Amino acid sequence: MRRINIGELNINQKPVKEYFSLELFGLVDGSNISLPVALISNQDGPIVTIIAAQHGNEWNGSYVADTLYNSLILDDVVGRIIILPIANPPAFLQKGRVSSFDYIDMNRTFGFVKRRKPTEHLAKIIFEEFVLKSDYLVDLHSGGPGQYLPIVEVYNSKRIDLALSFNLDKAMVVKKDVGSIILNAEKNGVQSFSIEAGRALKINYDYAELLLKGLTNFLKATGVLKSKPVVKENQTLYKGKTVVPSTISGFFKTELKLGQKVKKGDVLAKIKPFFKSEPTEIINTTNGTVIYLRYEELISEGESIVHIAY
Ligand SMILES: [Zn+2]
């Protein structure tokens, strides 16, 4: 792979379809942090940045980003598509949500002044060199100790029409966590979308195919790809979601399935604390649809069991 120093980065070159390793900064031992970047640029038009694996154990996004790069034809592009398939290389190499360099969650670092640790430094470069120069941002994620049905989340409700162009059947306006990339990109006028699909350390190839089609259609909707988008009708637009945390710690069991409709009063899970003979039932308080479900069988008090969209 070609190596380019950050000082020599030029995202305005065109026409070009290439990927390269961007050399960012040195660590204390003299080794370098580098970032894989793909640039597809042709004619004048919007700039779309697609980023995956801020959390290094979320492989669905990296796989989809890679597949998307290979599927794009330069002649179809009117503008620039920037793909960062592995936004957090140290965490990706360690197959962890965060890296052991500093244990910092990259998607909680945006918008803060403090920039001391490698993950913060990396995030700052990604934000300044790519996100702030973009018209649109797509940030790809998967679940951690649980699994998501594919869903588009936006922070700004004006983005709903474009969110539906992903054709994932589910979209929602959410309050994103402080420090998240889409919240801070929106504050800077970049139209931003976050996609959740599947679970960590797994590639769900069915979801990946859905996401690839969805991303391609979204790129058409932004105008950066030439052909006309086709937006599915009757998609579900959720008003919000209830995240149900566990009230106790212990061994976790559930009979729920992803996509299942649940009612108030339903048993969501049973959790048996250590050295107690009987489990405690977690009772539902929201009517809605299960869009995220825990599979990890150990749970600590406060960790989430299920997300119910309504
Ligand atoms: Zn994530």
Short mmCIF file of C-alpha atoms and ligand atoms in Angstrom, two decimals:
data_model
loop_
_atom_site.label_atom_id
_atom_site.label_comp_id
_atom_site.label_asym_id
_atom_site.label_seq_id
_atom_site.Cartn_x
_atom_site.Cartn_y
_atom_site.Cartn_z
CA MET A 1 0.00 0.00 0.00
CA ARG A 2 1.28 3.46 -0.87
CA ARG A 3 2.32 5.54 2.15
CA ILE A 4 1.50 9.24 2.32
CA ASN A 5 2.53 11.64 5.05
CA ILE A 6 -0.31 13.64 6.56
CA GLY A 7 1.35 16.86 5.34
CA GLU A 8 1.08 15.63 1.74
CA LEU A 9 -2.58 14.63 1.91
CA ASN A 10 -4.63 16.13 -0.91
CA ILE A 11 -8.27 15.10 -1.02
CA ASN A 12 -8.96 17.55 -3.87
CA GLN A 13 -7.08 15.57 -6.52
CA LYS A 14 -9.26 14.13 -9.30
CA PRO A 15 -9.99 11.90 -11.05
CA VAL A 16 -8.64 9.26 -8.67
CA LYS A 17 -9.68 5.98 -7.12
CA GLU A 18 -7.02 4.76 -4.74
CA TYR A 19 -6.31 3.60 -1.23
CA PHE A 20 -3.26 4.44 0.80
CA SER A 21 -1.78 4.36 4.26
CA LEU A 22 -1.79 7.84 5.77
CA GLU A 23 1.11 8.36 8.18
CA LEU A 24 -0.23 10.40 11.08
CA PHE A 25 2.07 10.78 14.10
CA GLY A 26 4.76 9.05 16.11
CA LEU A 27 4.34 7.23 19.39
CA VAL A 28 6.74 7.36 22.32
CA ASP A 29 8.68 4.30 21.08
CA GLY A 30 9.23 5.87 17.67
CA SER A 31 6.64 3.76 15.85
CA ASN A 32 4.02 5.47 13.73
CA ILE A 33 0.25 5.53 13.78
CA SER A 34 -1.09 5.21 10.26
CA LEU A 35 -4.62 5.20 8.92
CA PRO A 36 -5.91 3.31 5.88
CA VAL A 37 -7.76 5.73 3.59
CA ALA A 38 -9.63 5.23 0.32
CA LEU A 39 -10.37 8.20 -1.93
CA ILE A 40 -12.70 8.10 -4.92
CA SER A 41 -12.82 11.52 -6.52
CA ASN A 42 -14.17 12.69 -9.85
CA GLN A 43 -15.57 16.07 -11.00
CA ASP A 44 -17.02 18.71 -8.67
CA GLY A 45 -19.74 17.63 -6.27
CA PRO A 46 -20.50 16.81 -2.64
CA ILE A 47 -17.97 15.22 -0.29
CA VAL A 48 -19.10 12.14 1.64
CA THR A 49 -16.97 10.55 4.35
CA ILE A 50 -17.73 7.00 5.47
CA ILE A 51 -16.05 5.82 8.63
CA ALA A 52 -15.97 2.39 10.27
CA ALA A 53 -14.38 0.67 13.27
CA GLN A 54 -13.97 3.59 15.60
CA HIS A 55 -14.62 0.66 17.91
CA GLY A 56 -12.04 -1.85 16.77
CA ASN A 57 -14.16 -4.95 17.39
CA GLU A 58 -17.03 -3.83 15.13
CA TRP A 59 -16.17 -5.58 11.89
CA ASN A 60 -19.44 -5.27 9.96
CA GLY A 61 -18.65 -1.65 9.11
CA SER A 62 -15.08 -2.37 8.00
CA TYR A 63 -16.26 -5.19 5.79
CA VAL A 64 -18.98 -3.03 4.22
CA ALA A 65 -16.56 -0.11 3.72
CA ASP A 66 -14.13 -2.42 1.95
CA THR A 67 -16.87 -3.92 -0.23
CA LEU A 68 -18.19 -0.47 -1.07
CA TYR A 69 -14.75 0.70 -2.24
CA ASN A 70 -14.49 -2.23 -4.62
CA SER A 71 -18.01 -1.73 -5.94
CA LEU A 72 -17.61 1.96 -6.83
CA ILE A 73 -16.93 2.92 -10.44
CA LEU A 74 -15.02 6.17 -10.86
CA ASP A 75 -17.09 7.32 -13.86
CA ASP A 76 -20.26 7.16 -11.73
CA VAL A 77 -18.86 9.55 -9.11
CA VAL A 78 -19.60 13.28 -9.10
CA GLY A 79 -17.72 14.61 -6.09
CA ARG A 80 -15.62 12.84 -3.52
CA ILE A 81 -16.13 9.72 -1.44
CA ILE A 82 -13.66 9.22 1.39
CA ILE A 83 -13.66 5.84 3.12
CA LEU A 84 -11.91 5.21 6.43
CA PRO A 85 -12.51 1.45 6.88
CA ILE A 86 -10.47 1.25 10.09
CA ALA A 87 -10.74 4.54 11.97
CA ASN A 88 -9.07 3.15 15.09
CA PRO A 89 -6.21 0.89 13.89
CA PRO A 90 -4.72 0.11 17.34
CA ALA A 91 -8.12 -1.06 18.66
CA PHE A 92 -8.78 -2.99 15.42
CA LEU A 93 -5.45 -4.82 15.68
CA GLN A 94 -6.25 -5.74 19.28
CA LYS A 95 -9.83 -6.74 18.35
CA GLY A 96 -11.09 -4.47 21.11
CA ARG A 97 -13.68 -1.72 21.39
CA VAL A 98 -10.84 0.50 22.62
CA SER A 99 -7.07 -0.03 22.40
CA SER A 100 -4.77 -0.78 25.29
CA PHE A 101 -2.73 2.30 24.31
CA ASP A 102 -5.03 4.43 26.45
CA TYR A 103 -8.40 2.59 26.82
CA ILE A 104 -10.19 5.69 25.51
CA ASP A 105 -13.49 5.28 23.63
CA MET A 106 -12.83 7.16 20.38
CA ASN A 107 -16.50 7.98 19.83
CA ARG A 108 -16.62 9.94 23.08
CA THR A 109 -13.63 12.18 22.31
CA PHE A 110 -15.01 14.52 19.65
CA GLY A 111 -15.60 18.17 20.48
CA PHE A 112 -13.31 18.24 23.52
CA VAL A 113 -10.23 20.43 23.76
CA LYS A 114 -8.11 17.84 25.57
CA ARG A 115 -5.89 16.00 23.06
CA ARG A 116 -3.19 14.17 24.98
CA LYS A 117 -3.60 10.48 24.28
CA PRO A 118 -3.11 8.59 20.98
CA THR A 119 -6.84 7.88 20.53
CA GLU A 120 -7.72 11.55 21.07
CA HIS A 121 -4.98 12.60 18.66
CA LEU A 122 -6.22 10.14 16.04
CA ALA A 123 -9.81 11.35 16.44
CA LYS A 124 -8.74 14.99 16.11
CA ILE A 125 -6.94 14.29 12.83
CA ILE A 126 -9.90 12.33 11.43
CA PHE A 127 -12.26 15.14 12.40
CA GLU A 128 -10.16 18.00 11.04
CA GLU A 129 -8.76 16.38 7.91
CA PHE A 130 -11.89 14.56 6.74
CA VAL A 131 -15.11 15.23 8.65
CA LEU A 132 -14.95 19.03 8.71
CA LYS A 133 -14.23 19.07 4.97
CA SER A 134 -17.27 16.89 4.22
CA ASP A 135 -20.88 17.65 3.37
CA TYR A 136 -22.04 14.25 4.64
CA LEU A 137 -20.77 11.76 7.22
CA VAL A 138 -21.75 8.13 7.74
CA ASP A 139 -20.42 6.41 10.87
CA LEU A 140 -20.76 2.60 10.96
CA HIS A 141 -21.15 0.64 14.21
CA SER A 142 -22.25 -2.70 15.68
CA GLY A 143 -23.43 -3.75 19.12
CA GLY A 144 -21.05 -4.68 21.94
CA PRO A 145 -22.41 -7.27 24.39
CA GLY A 146 -25.61 -7.28 22.36
CA GLN A 147 -26.77 -7.31 18.77
CA TYR A 148 -28.57 -4.62 16.72
CA LEU A 149 -31.07 -4.94 13.92
CA PRO A 150 -29.79 -2.64 11.17
CA ILE A 151 -30.97 0.90 11.95
CA VAL A 152 -30.04 4.46 10.92
CA GLU A 153 -29.72 6.97 13.74
CA VAL A 154 -29.57 10.72 13.27
CA TYR A 155 -29.07 13.51 15.75
CA ASN A 156 -30.73 16.18 13.61
CA SER A 157 -34.36 15.50 12.67
CA LYS A 158 -33.86 17.33 9.36
CA ARG A 159 -31.88 14.28 8.22
CA ILE A 160 -34.80 11.86 8.28
CA ASP A 161 -35.47 11.93 4.52
CA LEU A 162 -31.88 11.05 3.75
CA ALA A 163 -31.83 8.49 6.58
CA LEU A 164 -34.66 6.66 4.83
CA SER A 165 -32.58 6.50 1.63
CA PHE A 166 -30.48 3.78 3.32
CA ASN A 167 -33.57 1.55 2.96
CA LEU A 168 -32.84 -0.25 6.24
CA ASP A 169 -36.57 -0.17 7.18
CA LYS A 170 -35.75 1.46 10.51
CA ALA A 171 -34.66 5.00 11.34
CA MET A 172 -34.66 7.08 14.49
CA VAL A 173 -33.72 10.50 15.82
CA VAL A 174 -31.55 9.93 18.89
CA LYS A 175 -29.74 11.95 21.49
CA LYS A 176 -26.19 10.80 20.74
CA ASP A 177 -23.65 10.64 23.51
CA VAL A 178 -21.59 13.73 24.22
CA GLY A 179 -18.31 13.40 22.34
CA SER A 180 -19.77 11.30 19.53
CA ILE A 181 -18.64 12.05 16.01
CA ILE A 182 -22.11 12.61 14.52
CA LEU A 183 -23.18 15.06 17.23
CA ASN A 184 -20.05 17.15 16.74
CA ALA A 185 -20.12 16.88 12.96
CA GLU A 186 -23.71 18.17 13.00
CA LYS A 187 -22.63 21.08 15.22
CA ASN A 188 -20.27 21.96 12.38
CA GLY A 189 -22.93 21.70 9.68
CA VAL A 190 -21.99 18.25 8.36
CA GLN A 191 -25.10 16.15 7.65
CA SER A 192 -24.45 13.05 9.74
CA PHE A 193 -25.78 9.50 10.02
CA SER A 194 -24.87 6.68 12.35
CA ILE A 195 -25.69 3.08 11.46
CA GLU A 196 -25.86 0.21 13.91
CA ALA A 197 -25.95 -3.38 12.64
CA GLY A 198 -25.15 -6.76 14.15
CA ARG A 199 -22.69 -7.49 16.89
CA ALA A 200 -19.02 -7.12 17.73
CA LEU A 201 -16.40 -9.63 16.50
CA LYS A 202 -18.81 -10.97 13.88
CA ILE A 203 -19.59 -10.18 10.29
CA ASN A 204 -23.22 -10.69 9.44
CA TYR A 205 -23.02 -11.10 5.66
CA ASP A 206 -26.77 -10.64 5.20
CA TYR A 207 -26.66 -7.33 7.05
CA ALA A 208 -23.51 -6.39 5.12
CA GLU A 209 -25.32 -6.88 1.82
CA LEU A 210 -28.22 -4.76 3.07
CA LEU A 211 -25.80 -2.05 4.22
CA LEU A 212 -23.90 -2.06 0.93
CA LYS A 213 -27.12 -1.57 -1.03
CA GLY A 214 -28.25 1.06 1.46
CA LEU A 215 -25.01 3.02 1.34
CA THR A 216 -25.00 2.93 -2.45
CA ASN A 217 -28.57 4.26 -2.53
CA PHE A 218 -27.66 6.94 0.03
CA LEU A 219 -24.71 8.02 -2.15
CA LYS A 220 -27.16 8.39 -5.05
CA ALA A 221 -29.49 10.44 -2.83
CA THR A 222 -26.65 12.85 -1.94
CA GLY A 223 -25.83 13.27 -5.64
CA VAL A 224 -22.27 11.93 -5.33
CA LEU A 225 -23.31 8.92 -7.45
CA LYS A 226 -24.96 9.66 -10.77
CA SER A 227 -28.05 7.44 -10.87
CA LYS A 228 -31.38 8.14 -9.19
CA PRO A 229 -32.03 6.72 -5.72
CA VAL A 230 -35.01 4.47 -5.03
CA VAL A 231 -36.39 4.90 -1.52
CA LYS A 232 -38.49 2.08 -0.05
CA GLU A 233 -41.94 3.01 1.13
CA ASN A 234 -43.49 2.21 4.50
CA GLN A 235 -40.25 2.24 6.47
CA THR A 236 -40.59 2.58 10.23
CA LEU A 237 -39.61 5.87 11.76
CA TYR A 238 -39.28 5.46 15.52
CA LYS A 239 -39.86 8.36 17.89
CA GLY A 240 -37.33 7.07 20.38
CA LYS A 241 -36.12 4.06 22.31
CA THR A 242 -36.08 2.85 25.88
CA VAL A 243 -32.78 1.36 26.99
CA VAL A 244 -33.54 -1.15 29.73
CA PRO A 245 -30.68 -1.52 32.21
CA SER A 246 -30.31 -4.43 34.58
CA THR A 247 -31.24 -3.68 38.17
CA ILE A 248 -28.93 -6.41 39.49
CA SER A 249 -25.77 -8.33 38.56
CA GLY A 250 -25.68 -12.03 37.75
CA PHE A 251 -26.26 -14.69 35.09
CA PHE A 252 -28.46 -13.45 32.26
CA LYS A 253 -31.15 -15.36 30.35
CA THR A 254 -33.76 -14.12 27.90
CA GLU A 255 -36.34 -15.65 25.59
CA LEU A 256 -36.68 -12.47 23.52
CA LYS A 257 -35.81 -12.32 19.83
CA LEU A 258 -34.60 -9.35 17.80
CA GLY A 259 -37.50 -7.65 16.04
CA GLN A 260 -40.04 -9.03 18.52
CA LYS A 261 -42.88 -6.75 19.63
CA VAL A 262 -43.11 -6.45 23.41
CA LYS A 263 -45.77 -5.07 25.74
CA LYS A 264 -45.73 -3.51 29.18
CA GLY A 265 -45.63 -6.24 31.81
CA ASP A 266 -43.76 -8.78 29.65
CA VAL A 267 -40.79 -10.56 31.22
CA LEU A 268 -37.71 -9.30 29.35
CA ALA A 269 -35.06 -11.35 31.10
CA LYS A 270 -34.23 -13.37 34.16
CA ILE A 271 -31.06 -12.60 36.09
CA LYS A 272 -29.76 -14.86 38.82
CA PRO A 273 -27.33 -13.23 41.23
CA PHE A 274 -24.46 -15.26 42.66
CA PHE A 275 -25.44 -17.48 45.61
CA LYS A 276 -29.17 -16.72 45.31
CA SER A 277 -31.36 -19.68 44.44
CA GLU A 278 -33.96 -17.80 42.36
CA PRO A 279 -33.55 -15.38 39.44
CA THR A 280 -35.03 -11.88 39.40
CA GLU A 281 -37.39 -11.08 36.54
CA ILE A 282 -36.89 -7.84 34.60
CA ILE A 283 -40.34 -6.54 33.66
CA ASN A 284 -41.00 -4.40 30.61
CA THR A 285 -42.43 -0.87 30.92
CA THR A 286 -42.53 0.14 27.21
CA ASN A 287 -44.66 -1.05 24.30
CA GLY A 288 -42.42 -1.37 21.27
CA THR A 289 -40.00 -3.43 19.18
CA VAL A 290 -36.77 -5.08 20.28
CA ILE A 291 -34.03 -3.49 18.15
CA TYR A 292 -31.05 -4.42 20.34
CA LEU A 293 -30.72 -7.50 22.49
CA ARG A 294 -27.99 -8.61 24.84
CA TYR A 295 -26.43 -12.03 24.28
CA GLU A 296 -23.57 -11.91 26.81
CA GLU A 297 -24.70 -14.18 29.64
CA LEU A 298 -23.03 -12.28 32.46
CA ILE A 299 -24.45 -8.89 33.33
CA SER A 300 -23.59 -6.19 35.84
CA GLU A 301 -26.08 -3.82 37.39
CA GLY A 302 -26.67 -0.89 35.03
CA GLU A 303 -25.63 -2.69 31.83
CA SER A 304 -28.27 -2.74 29.13
CA ILE A 305 -30.46 -5.75 28.44
CA VAL A 306 -32.51 -4.57 25.53
CA HIS A 307 -33.36 -1.45 23.52
CA ILE A 308 -37.06 -1.09 22.78
CA ALA A 309 -37.95 1.27 19.96
CA TYR A 310 -41.37 2.93 19.89
ZN ZN B 1 -19.43 1.29 17.95
#
